[in-house]
mmCIF file of C-alpha atoms in Angstrom:
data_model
loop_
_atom_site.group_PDB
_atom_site.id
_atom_site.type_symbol
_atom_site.label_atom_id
_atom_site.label_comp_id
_atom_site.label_asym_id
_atom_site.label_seq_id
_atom_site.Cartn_x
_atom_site.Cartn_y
_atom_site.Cartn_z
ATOM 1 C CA UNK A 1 244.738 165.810 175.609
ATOM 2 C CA UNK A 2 247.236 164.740 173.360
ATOM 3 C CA UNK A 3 250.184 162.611 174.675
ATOM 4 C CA UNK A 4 253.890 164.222 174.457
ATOM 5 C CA UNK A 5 257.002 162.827 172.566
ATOM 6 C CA UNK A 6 258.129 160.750 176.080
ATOM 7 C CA UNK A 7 254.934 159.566 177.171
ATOM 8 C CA UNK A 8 254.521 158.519 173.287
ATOM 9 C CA UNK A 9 258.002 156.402 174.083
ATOM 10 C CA UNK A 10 256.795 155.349 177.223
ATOM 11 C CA UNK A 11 253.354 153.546 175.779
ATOM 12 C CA UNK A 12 255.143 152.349 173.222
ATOM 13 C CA UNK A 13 258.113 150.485 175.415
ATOM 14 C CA UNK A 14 255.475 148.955 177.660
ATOM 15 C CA UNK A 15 253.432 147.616 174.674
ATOM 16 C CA UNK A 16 256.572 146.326 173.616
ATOM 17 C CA UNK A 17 257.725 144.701 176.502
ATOM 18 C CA UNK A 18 254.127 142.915 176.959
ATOM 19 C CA UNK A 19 254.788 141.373 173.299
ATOM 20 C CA UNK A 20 258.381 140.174 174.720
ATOM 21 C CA UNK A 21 257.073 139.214 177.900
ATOM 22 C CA UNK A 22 259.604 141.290 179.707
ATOM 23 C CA UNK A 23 259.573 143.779 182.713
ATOM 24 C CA UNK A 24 258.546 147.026 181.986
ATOM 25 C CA UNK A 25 259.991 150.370 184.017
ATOM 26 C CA UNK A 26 258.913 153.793 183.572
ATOM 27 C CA UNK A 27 261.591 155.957 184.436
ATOM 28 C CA UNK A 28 260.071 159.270 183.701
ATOM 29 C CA UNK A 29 258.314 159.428 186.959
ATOM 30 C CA UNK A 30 261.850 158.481 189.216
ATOM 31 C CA UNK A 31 262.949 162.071 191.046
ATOM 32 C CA UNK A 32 266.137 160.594 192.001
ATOM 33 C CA UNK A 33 267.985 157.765 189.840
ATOM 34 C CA UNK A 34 271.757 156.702 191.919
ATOM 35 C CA UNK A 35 274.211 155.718 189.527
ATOM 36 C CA UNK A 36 275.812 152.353 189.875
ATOM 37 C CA UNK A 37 279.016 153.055 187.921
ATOM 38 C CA UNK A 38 281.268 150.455 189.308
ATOM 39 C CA UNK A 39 279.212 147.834 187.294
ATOM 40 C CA UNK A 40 279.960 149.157 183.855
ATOM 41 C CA UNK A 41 282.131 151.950 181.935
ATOM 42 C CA UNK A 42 280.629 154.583 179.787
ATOM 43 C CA UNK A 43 281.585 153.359 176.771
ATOM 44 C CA UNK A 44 280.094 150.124 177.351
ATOM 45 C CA UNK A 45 276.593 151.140 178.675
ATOM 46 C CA UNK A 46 276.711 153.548 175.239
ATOM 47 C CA UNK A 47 277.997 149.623 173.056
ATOM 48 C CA UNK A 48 275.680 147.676 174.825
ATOM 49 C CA UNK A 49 272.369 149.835 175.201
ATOM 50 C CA UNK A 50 272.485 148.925 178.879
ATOM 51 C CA UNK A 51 272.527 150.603 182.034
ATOM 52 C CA UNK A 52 272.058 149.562 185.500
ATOM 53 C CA UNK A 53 269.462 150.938 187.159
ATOM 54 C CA UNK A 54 269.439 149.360 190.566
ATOM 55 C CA UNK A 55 271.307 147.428 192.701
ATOM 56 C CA UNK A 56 270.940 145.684 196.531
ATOM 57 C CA UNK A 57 273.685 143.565 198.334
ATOM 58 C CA UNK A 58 273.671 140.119 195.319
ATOM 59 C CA UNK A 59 271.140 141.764 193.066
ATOM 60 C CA UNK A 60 271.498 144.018 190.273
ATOM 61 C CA UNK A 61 269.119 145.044 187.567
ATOM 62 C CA UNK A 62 270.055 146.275 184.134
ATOM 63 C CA UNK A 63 267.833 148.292 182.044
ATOM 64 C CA UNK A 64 267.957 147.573 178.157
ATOM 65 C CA UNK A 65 266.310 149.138 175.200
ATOM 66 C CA UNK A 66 264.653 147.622 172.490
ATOM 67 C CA UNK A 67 267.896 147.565 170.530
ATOM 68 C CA UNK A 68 269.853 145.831 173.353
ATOM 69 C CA UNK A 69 270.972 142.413 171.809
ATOM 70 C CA UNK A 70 270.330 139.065 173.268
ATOM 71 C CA UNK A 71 273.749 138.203 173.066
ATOM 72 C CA UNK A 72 274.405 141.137 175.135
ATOM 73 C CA UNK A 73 272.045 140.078 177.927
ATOM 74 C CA UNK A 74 273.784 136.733 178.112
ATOM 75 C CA UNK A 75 277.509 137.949 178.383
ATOM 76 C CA UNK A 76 275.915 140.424 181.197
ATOM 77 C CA UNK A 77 274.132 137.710 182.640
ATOM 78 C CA UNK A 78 277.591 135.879 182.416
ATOM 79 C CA UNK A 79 279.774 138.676 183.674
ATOM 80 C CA UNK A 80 278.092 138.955 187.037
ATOM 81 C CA UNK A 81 277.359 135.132 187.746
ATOM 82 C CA UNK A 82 278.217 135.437 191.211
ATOM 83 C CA UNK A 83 274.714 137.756 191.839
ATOM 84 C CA UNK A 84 271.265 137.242 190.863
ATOM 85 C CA UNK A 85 270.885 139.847 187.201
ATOM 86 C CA UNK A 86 267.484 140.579 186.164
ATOM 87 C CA UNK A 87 266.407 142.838 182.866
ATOM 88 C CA UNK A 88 264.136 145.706 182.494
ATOM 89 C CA UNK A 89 262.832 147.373 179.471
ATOM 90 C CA UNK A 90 263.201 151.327 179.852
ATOM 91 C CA UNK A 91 262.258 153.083 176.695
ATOM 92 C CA UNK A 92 265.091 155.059 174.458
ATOM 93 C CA UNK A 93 264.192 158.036 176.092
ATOM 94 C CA UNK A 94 264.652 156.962 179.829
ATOM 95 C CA UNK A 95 267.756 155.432 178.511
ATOM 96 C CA UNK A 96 268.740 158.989 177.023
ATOM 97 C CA UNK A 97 268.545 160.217 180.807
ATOM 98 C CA UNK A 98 270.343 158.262 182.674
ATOM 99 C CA UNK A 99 273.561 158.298 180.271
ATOM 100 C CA UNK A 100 273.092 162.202 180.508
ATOM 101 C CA UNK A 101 273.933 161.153 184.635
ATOM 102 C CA UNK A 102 276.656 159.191 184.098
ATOM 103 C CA UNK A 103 277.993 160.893 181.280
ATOM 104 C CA UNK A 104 277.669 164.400 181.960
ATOM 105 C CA UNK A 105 277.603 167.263 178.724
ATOM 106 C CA UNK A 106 281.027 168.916 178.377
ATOM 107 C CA UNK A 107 280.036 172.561 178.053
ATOM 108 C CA UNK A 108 280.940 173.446 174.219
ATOM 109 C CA UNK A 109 280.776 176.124 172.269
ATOM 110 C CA UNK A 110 278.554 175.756 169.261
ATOM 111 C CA UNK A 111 279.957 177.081 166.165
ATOM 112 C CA UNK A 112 278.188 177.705 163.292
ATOM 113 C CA UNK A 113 279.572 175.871 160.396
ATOM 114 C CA UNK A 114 280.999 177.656 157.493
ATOM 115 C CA UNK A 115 281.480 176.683 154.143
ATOM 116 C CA UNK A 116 283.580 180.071 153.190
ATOM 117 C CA UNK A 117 286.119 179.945 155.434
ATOM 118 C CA UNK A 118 289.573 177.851 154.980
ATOM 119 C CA UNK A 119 288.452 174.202 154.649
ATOM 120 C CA UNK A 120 291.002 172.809 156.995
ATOM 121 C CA UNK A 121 290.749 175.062 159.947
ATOM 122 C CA UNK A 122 287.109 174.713 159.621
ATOM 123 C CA UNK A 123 286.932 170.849 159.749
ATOM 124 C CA UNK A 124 289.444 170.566 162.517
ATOM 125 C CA UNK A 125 287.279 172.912 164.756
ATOM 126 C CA UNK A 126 284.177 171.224 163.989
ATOM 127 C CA UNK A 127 285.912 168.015 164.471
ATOM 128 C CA UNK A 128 287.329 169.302 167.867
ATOM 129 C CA UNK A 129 283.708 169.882 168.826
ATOM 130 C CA UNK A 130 281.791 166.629 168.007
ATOM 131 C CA UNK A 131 284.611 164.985 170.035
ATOM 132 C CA UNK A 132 283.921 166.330 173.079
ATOM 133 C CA UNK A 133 279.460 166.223 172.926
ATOM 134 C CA UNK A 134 277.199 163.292 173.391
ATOM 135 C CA UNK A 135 275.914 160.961 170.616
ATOM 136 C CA UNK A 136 272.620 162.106 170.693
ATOM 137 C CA UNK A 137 274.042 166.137 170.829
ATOM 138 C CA UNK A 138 276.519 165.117 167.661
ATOM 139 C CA UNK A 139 273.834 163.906 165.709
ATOM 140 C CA UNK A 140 271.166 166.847 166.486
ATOM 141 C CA UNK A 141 273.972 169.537 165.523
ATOM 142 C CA UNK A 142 274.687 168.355 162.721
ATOM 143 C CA UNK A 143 271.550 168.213 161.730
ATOM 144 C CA UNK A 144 271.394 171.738 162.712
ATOM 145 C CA UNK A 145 273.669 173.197 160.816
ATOM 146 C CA UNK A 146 273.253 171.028 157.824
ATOM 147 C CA UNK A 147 269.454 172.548 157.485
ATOM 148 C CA UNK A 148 270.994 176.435 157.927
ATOM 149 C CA UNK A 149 273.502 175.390 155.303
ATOM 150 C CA UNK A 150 270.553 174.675 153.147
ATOM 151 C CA UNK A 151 272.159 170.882 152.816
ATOM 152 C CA UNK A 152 269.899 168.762 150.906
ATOM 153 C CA UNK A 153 272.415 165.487 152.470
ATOM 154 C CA UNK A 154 274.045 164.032 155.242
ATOM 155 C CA UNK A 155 277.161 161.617 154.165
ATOM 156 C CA UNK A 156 278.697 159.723 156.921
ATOM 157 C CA UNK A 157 281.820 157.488 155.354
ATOM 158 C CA UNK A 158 283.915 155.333 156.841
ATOM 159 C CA UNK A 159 287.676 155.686 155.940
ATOM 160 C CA UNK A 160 290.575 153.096 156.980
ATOM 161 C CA UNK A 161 291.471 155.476 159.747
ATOM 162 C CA UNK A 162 288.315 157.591 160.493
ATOM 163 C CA UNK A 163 285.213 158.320 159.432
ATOM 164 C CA UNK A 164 284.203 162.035 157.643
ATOM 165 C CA UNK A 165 281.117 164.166 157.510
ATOM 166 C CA UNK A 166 280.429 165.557 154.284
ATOM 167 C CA UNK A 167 277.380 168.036 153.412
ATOM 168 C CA UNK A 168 276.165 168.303 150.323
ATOM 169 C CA UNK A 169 274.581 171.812 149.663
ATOM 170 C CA UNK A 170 273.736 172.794 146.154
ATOM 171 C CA UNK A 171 275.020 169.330 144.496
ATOM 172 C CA UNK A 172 278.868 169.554 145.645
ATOM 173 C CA UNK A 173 279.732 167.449 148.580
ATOM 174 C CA UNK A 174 281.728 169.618 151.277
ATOM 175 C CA UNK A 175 283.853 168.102 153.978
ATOM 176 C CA UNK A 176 282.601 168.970 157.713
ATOM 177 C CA UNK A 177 284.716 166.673 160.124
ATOM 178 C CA UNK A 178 286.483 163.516 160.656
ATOM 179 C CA UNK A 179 285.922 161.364 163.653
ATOM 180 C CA UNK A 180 287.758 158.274 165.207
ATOM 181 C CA UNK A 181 286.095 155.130 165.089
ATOM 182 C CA UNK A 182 285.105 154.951 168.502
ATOM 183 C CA UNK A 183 283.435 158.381 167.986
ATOM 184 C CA UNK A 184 281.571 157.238 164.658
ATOM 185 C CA UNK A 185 280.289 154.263 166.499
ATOM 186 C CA UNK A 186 278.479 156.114 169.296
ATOM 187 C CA UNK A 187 277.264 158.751 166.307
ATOM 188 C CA UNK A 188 275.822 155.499 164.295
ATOM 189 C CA UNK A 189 274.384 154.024 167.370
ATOM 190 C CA UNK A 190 272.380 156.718 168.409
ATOM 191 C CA UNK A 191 271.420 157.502 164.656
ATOM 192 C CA UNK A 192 270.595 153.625 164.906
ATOM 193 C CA UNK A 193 268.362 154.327 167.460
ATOM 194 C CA UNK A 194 266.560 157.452 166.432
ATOM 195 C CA UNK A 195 265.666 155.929 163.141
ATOM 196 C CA UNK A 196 265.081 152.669 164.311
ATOM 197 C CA UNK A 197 267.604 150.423 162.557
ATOM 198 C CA UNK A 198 270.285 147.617 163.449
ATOM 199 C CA UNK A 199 273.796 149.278 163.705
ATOM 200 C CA UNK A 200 274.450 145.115 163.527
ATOM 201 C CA UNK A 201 272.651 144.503 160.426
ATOM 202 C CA UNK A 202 274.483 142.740 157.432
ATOM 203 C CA UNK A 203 272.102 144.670 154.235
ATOM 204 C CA UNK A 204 271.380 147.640 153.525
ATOM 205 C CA UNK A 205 268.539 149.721 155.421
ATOM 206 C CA UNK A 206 266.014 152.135 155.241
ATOM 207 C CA UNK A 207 264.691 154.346 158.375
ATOM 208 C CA UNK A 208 263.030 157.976 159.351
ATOM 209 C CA UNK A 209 263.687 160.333 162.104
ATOM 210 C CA UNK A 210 261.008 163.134 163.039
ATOM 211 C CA UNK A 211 261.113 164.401 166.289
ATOM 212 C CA UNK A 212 262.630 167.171 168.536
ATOM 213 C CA UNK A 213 266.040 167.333 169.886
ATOM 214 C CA UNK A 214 267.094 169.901 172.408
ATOM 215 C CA UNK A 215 270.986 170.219 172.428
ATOM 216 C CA UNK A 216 272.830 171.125 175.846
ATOM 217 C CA UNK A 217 272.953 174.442 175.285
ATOM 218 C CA UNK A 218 268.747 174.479 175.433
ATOM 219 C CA UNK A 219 268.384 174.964 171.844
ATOM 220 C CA UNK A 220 265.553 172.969 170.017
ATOM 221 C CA UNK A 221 266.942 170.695 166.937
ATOM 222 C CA UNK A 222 264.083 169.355 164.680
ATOM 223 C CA UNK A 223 265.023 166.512 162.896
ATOM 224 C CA UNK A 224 263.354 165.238 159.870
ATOM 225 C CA UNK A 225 265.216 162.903 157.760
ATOM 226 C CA UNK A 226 265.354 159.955 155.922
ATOM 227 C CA UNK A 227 268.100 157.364 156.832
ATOM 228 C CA UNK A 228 269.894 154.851 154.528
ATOM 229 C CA UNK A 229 272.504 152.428 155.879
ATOM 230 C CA UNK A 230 275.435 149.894 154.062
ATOM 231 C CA UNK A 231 277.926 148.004 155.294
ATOM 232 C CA UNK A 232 281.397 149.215 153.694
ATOM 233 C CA UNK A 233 284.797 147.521 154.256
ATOM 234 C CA UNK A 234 285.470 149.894 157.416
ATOM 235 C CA UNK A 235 282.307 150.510 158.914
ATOM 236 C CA UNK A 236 278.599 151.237 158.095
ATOM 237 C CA UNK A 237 278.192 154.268 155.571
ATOM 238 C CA UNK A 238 275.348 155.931 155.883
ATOM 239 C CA UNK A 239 273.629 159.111 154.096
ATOM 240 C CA UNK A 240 270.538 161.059 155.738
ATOM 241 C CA UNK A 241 268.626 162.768 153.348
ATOM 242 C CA UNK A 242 267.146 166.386 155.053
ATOM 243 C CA UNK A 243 263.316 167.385 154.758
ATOM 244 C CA UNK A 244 262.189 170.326 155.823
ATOM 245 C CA UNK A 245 258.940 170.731 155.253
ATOM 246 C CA UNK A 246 255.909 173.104 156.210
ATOM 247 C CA UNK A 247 253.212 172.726 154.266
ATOM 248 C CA UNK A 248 252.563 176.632 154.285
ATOM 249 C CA UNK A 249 255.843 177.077 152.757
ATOM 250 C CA UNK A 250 255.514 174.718 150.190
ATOM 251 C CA UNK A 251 254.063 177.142 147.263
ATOM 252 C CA UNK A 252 255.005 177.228 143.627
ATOM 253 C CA UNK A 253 255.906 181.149 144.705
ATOM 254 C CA UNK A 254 258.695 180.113 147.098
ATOM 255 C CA UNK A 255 260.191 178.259 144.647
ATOM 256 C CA UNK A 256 262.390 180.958 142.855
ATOM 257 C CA UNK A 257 261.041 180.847 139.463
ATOM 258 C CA UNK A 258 260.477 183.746 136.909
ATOM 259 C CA UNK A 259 257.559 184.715 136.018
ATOM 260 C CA UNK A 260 257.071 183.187 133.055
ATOM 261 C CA UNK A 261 258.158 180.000 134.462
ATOM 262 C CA UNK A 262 255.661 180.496 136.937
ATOM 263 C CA UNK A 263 252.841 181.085 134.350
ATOM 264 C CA UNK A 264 253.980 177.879 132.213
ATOM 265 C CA UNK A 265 253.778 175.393 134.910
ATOM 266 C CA UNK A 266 250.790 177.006 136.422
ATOM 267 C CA UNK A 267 249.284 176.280 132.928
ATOM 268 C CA UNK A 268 250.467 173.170 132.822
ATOM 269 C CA UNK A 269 249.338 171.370 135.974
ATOM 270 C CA UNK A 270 246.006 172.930 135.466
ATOM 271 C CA UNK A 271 245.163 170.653 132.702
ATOM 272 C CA UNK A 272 242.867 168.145 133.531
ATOM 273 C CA UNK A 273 245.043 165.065 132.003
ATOM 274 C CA UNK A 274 248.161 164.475 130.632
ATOM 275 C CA UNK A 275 252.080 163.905 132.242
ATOM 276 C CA UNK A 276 254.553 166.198 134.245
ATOM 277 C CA UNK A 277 257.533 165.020 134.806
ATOM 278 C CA UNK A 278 260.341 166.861 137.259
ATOM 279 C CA UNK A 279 263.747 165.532 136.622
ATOM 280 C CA UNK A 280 267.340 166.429 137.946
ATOM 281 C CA UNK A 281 269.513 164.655 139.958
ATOM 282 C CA UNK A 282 269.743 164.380 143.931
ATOM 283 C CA UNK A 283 269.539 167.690 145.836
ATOM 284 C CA UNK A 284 268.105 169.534 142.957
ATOM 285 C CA UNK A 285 264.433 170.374 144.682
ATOM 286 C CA UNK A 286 262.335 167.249 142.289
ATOM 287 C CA UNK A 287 260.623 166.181 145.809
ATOM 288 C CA UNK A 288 259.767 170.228 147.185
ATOM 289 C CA UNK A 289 258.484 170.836 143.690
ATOM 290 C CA UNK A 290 256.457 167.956 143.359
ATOM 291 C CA UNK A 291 254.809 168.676 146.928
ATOM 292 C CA UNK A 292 254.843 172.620 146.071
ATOM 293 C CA UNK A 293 252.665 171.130 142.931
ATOM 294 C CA UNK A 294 250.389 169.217 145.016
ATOM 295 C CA UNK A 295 249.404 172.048 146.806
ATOM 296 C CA UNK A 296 248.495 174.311 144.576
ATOM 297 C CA UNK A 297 246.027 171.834 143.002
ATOM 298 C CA UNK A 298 244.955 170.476 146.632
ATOM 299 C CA UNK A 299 241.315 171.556 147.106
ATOM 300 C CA UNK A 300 238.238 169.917 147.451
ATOM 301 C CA UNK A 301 236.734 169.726 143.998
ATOM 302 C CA UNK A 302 239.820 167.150 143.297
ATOM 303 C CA UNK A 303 240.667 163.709 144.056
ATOM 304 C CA UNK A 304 244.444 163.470 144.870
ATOM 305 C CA UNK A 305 246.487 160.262 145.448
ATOM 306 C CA UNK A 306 249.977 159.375 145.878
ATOM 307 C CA UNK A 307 252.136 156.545 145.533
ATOM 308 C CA UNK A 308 255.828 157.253 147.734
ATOM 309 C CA UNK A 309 258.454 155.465 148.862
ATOM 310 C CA UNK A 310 258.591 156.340 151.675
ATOM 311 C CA UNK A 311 255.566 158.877 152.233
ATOM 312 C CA UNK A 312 258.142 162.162 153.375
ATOM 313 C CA UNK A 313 255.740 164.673 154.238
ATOM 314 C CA UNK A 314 252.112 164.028 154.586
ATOM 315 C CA UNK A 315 249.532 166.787 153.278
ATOM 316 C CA UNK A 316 245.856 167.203 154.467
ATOM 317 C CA UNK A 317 243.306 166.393 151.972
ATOM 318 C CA UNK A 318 245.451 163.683 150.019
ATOM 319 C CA UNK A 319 245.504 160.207 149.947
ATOM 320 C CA UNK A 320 248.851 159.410 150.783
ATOM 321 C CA UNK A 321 250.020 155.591 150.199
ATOM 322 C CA UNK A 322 253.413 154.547 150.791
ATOM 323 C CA UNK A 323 254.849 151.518 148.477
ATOM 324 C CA UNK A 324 257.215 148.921 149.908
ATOM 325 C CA UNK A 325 259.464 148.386 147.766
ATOM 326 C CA UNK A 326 262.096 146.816 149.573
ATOM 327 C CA UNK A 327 259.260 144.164 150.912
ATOM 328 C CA UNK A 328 258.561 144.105 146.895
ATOM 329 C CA UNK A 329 255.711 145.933 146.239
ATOM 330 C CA UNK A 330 256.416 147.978 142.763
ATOM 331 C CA UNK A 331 254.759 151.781 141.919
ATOM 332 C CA UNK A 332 253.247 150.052 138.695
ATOM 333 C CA UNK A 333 250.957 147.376 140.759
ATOM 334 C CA UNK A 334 249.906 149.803 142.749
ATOM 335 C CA UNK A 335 249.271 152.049 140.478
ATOM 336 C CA UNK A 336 246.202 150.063 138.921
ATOM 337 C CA UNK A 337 245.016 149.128 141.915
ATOM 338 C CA UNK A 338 244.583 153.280 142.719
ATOM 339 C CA UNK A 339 242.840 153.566 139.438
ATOM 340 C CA UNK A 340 239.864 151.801 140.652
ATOM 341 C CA UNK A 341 239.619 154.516 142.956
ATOM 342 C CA UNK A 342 238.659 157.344 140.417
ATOM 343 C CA UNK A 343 241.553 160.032 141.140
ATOM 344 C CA UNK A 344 241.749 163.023 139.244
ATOM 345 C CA UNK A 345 245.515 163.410 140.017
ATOM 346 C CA UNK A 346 248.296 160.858 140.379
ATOM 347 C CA UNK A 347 251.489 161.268 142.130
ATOM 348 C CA UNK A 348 254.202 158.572 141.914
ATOM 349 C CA UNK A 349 257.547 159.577 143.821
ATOM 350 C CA UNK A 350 259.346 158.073 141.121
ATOM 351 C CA UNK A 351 259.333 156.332 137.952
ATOM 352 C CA UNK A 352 261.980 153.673 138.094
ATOM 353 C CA UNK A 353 261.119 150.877 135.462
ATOM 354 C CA UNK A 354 259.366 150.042 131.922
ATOM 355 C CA UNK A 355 256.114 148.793 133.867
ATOM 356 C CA UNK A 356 255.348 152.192 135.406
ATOM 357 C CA UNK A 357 256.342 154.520 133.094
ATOM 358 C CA UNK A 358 254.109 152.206 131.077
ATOM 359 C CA UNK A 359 251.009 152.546 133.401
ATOM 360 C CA UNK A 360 251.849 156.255 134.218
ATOM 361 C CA UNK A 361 251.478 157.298 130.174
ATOM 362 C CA UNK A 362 248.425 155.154 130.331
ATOM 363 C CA UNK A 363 246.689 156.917 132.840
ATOM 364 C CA UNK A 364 247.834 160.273 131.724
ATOM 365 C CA UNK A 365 246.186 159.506 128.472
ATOM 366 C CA UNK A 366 242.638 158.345 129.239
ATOM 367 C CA UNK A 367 241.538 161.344 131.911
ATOM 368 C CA UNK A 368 243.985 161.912 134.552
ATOM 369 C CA UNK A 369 247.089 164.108 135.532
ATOM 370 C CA UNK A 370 249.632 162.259 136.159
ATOM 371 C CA UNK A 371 252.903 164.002 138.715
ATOM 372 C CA UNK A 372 256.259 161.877 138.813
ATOM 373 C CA UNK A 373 260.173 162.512 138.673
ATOM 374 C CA UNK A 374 262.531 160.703 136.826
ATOM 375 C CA UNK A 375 266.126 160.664 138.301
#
């Protein structure tokens, strides 16, 4: 039987902890968790990624989260001197829990955002809203109602006094809300978390959400994005890029086109060599094309590869290889070391220098059809 999303968590958190040689708790199993809230504020357990869990006349015991800094458990440590502080691993999940018990959802109205009505009223409610939910709830909406927008992006910006939500839906960026500070940091830390990056971290970086979310009001948020991070001058900006794909929906038919349009590029990708290149710039559709594409030429008489960075959406039947880039791997070594492996079709996510638009027209010309986009 196939293990669900927490017991996933909880495997992994105790695998971890054995590599840290820490204590491990599972907290799924506990019917009744007391709150100790005289040890440390809200705000602090949602800073710190701590949260004590239990606590006997001189001992206490904190649980932390694989994100939990080490300087953290040494002011904690610190702090409460006068008693004997221990640390547990609980996984993100358990940790998810117990802030739900010590910070209780405010019951809020949902709203659906609206990009027609009168710009100001409309960010000030939203606004209004986000201020009064959870991290973890904040984050899921607006998810939510970026995906009904049809939002291809997520900006989060940092501004000397606040920090705004923009969407953008069709190429134009539209404002959404401004938070405080405080807010935005308990928005970044859980996005921190879900995609597991540093909310400390000095560089830029690169991480992926995909799981379910279910919002206080019981609704069910999928969430499948990918997350880039940079330090600005007033905070970390960050942009989440929205995928929602299903591979039965992915079909050069959903895509709009005429029906001439339809007949050209069906001719076209059904040639057994040459190049097709998609280009347009962010939010345009290059990526649902290019996987749209891949499906109508995934069957069993072909050999498909794919070079990505990162690998978005993974299709059965195709060889799916992700390229590092950041770690410096580059599309054009990897692309001759996939010729060896006789592929009929190519896919590179993106041509982005001389080398592999070099290799790409090389392969395209002695046998094989080559798929990329060019930004």
């Amino acid at each position: 039987m196939a293990l669900d999303g927490r017991a996933i968590d909880e495997q992994n958190t105790a695998k971890r902890a054995a590599m840290l040689g820490m204590s491990y708790v599972d907290t799924s199993g506990a019917s009744e968790k007391p709150l100790f809230k005289q040890y440390m504020s809200v705000p602090e357990m949602y800073a710190q990624r701590i949260v004590p869990i239990q606590a006997t006349d001189g001992t206490v015991t904190f649980g932390i989260t694989t994100t939990t800094t080490q300087m953290t458990m040494t002011a904690t440590a610190q702090r409460f001197g006068d008693q004997r502080v221990s640390f547990v691993l609980i996984s993100d999940s358990g940790y998810r829990d117990y802030m739900k018990l010590f910070d209780p959802p405010a019951t809020v109205e949902y709203k659906d955002i609206s990009l027609t009505s009168t710009e100001s009223h409309s960010v000030a409610d939203i606004s209004s809203t986000l201020a009064q939910v959870r991290a973890d709830d904040m984050l899921a909406y607006i998810v939510q109602q970026a995906f009904k927008l049809g939002a291809s992006d997520i900006h989060l910006e940092t501004t000397i006094k606040s920090a705004r939500v923009r969407f953008r839906v069709h190429g134009v960026l539209h404002p959404v809300a401004n938070l405080d500070h405080d807010k935005y940091r308990q928005l970044l830390a859980a996005l921190a978390s879900a995609a597991d990056i540093s909310t400390s971290a000095t560089d830029d970086q690169t991480g992926h959400i995909n799981r379910s979310y279910k919002l206080a009001t019981g609704e069910d948020v999928v969430m499948n994005l990918r997350v880039e991070t940079v330090p600005a001058v007033n905070g970390v900006d960050a942009v989440l890029r929205l995928f929602n794909f299903q591979q039965d929906r992915l079909r050069l038919d959903r895509l709009g086109l005429d029906d001439w349009q339809a007949e050209e590029i069906n001719d076209i990708i059904h040639h057994p060599n040459g190049l097709v290149l998609i280009v347009g710039p962010t939010g345009s559709g290059k990526t649902t094309t290019l996987y749209s594409i891949l499906n109508e030429l995934n069957n069993p008489e072909r050999k498909i590869i794919t070079l990505e960075d990162p690998v978005e959406f993974q299709i059965e039947g195709i060889t799916q290889i992700p390229v590092k880039s950041r770690e410096g791997a580059s599309f054009a070594d990897k692309f001759r070391s996939v010729m060896r492996l006789d592929p009929d079709v190519i896919m590179v996510g993106e041509i982005r220098d001389n080398d592999t638009a070099k290799t790409a027209l090389q392969a395209a010309l002695t046998g094989h059809l080559v798929l990329s986009t060019y930004h």
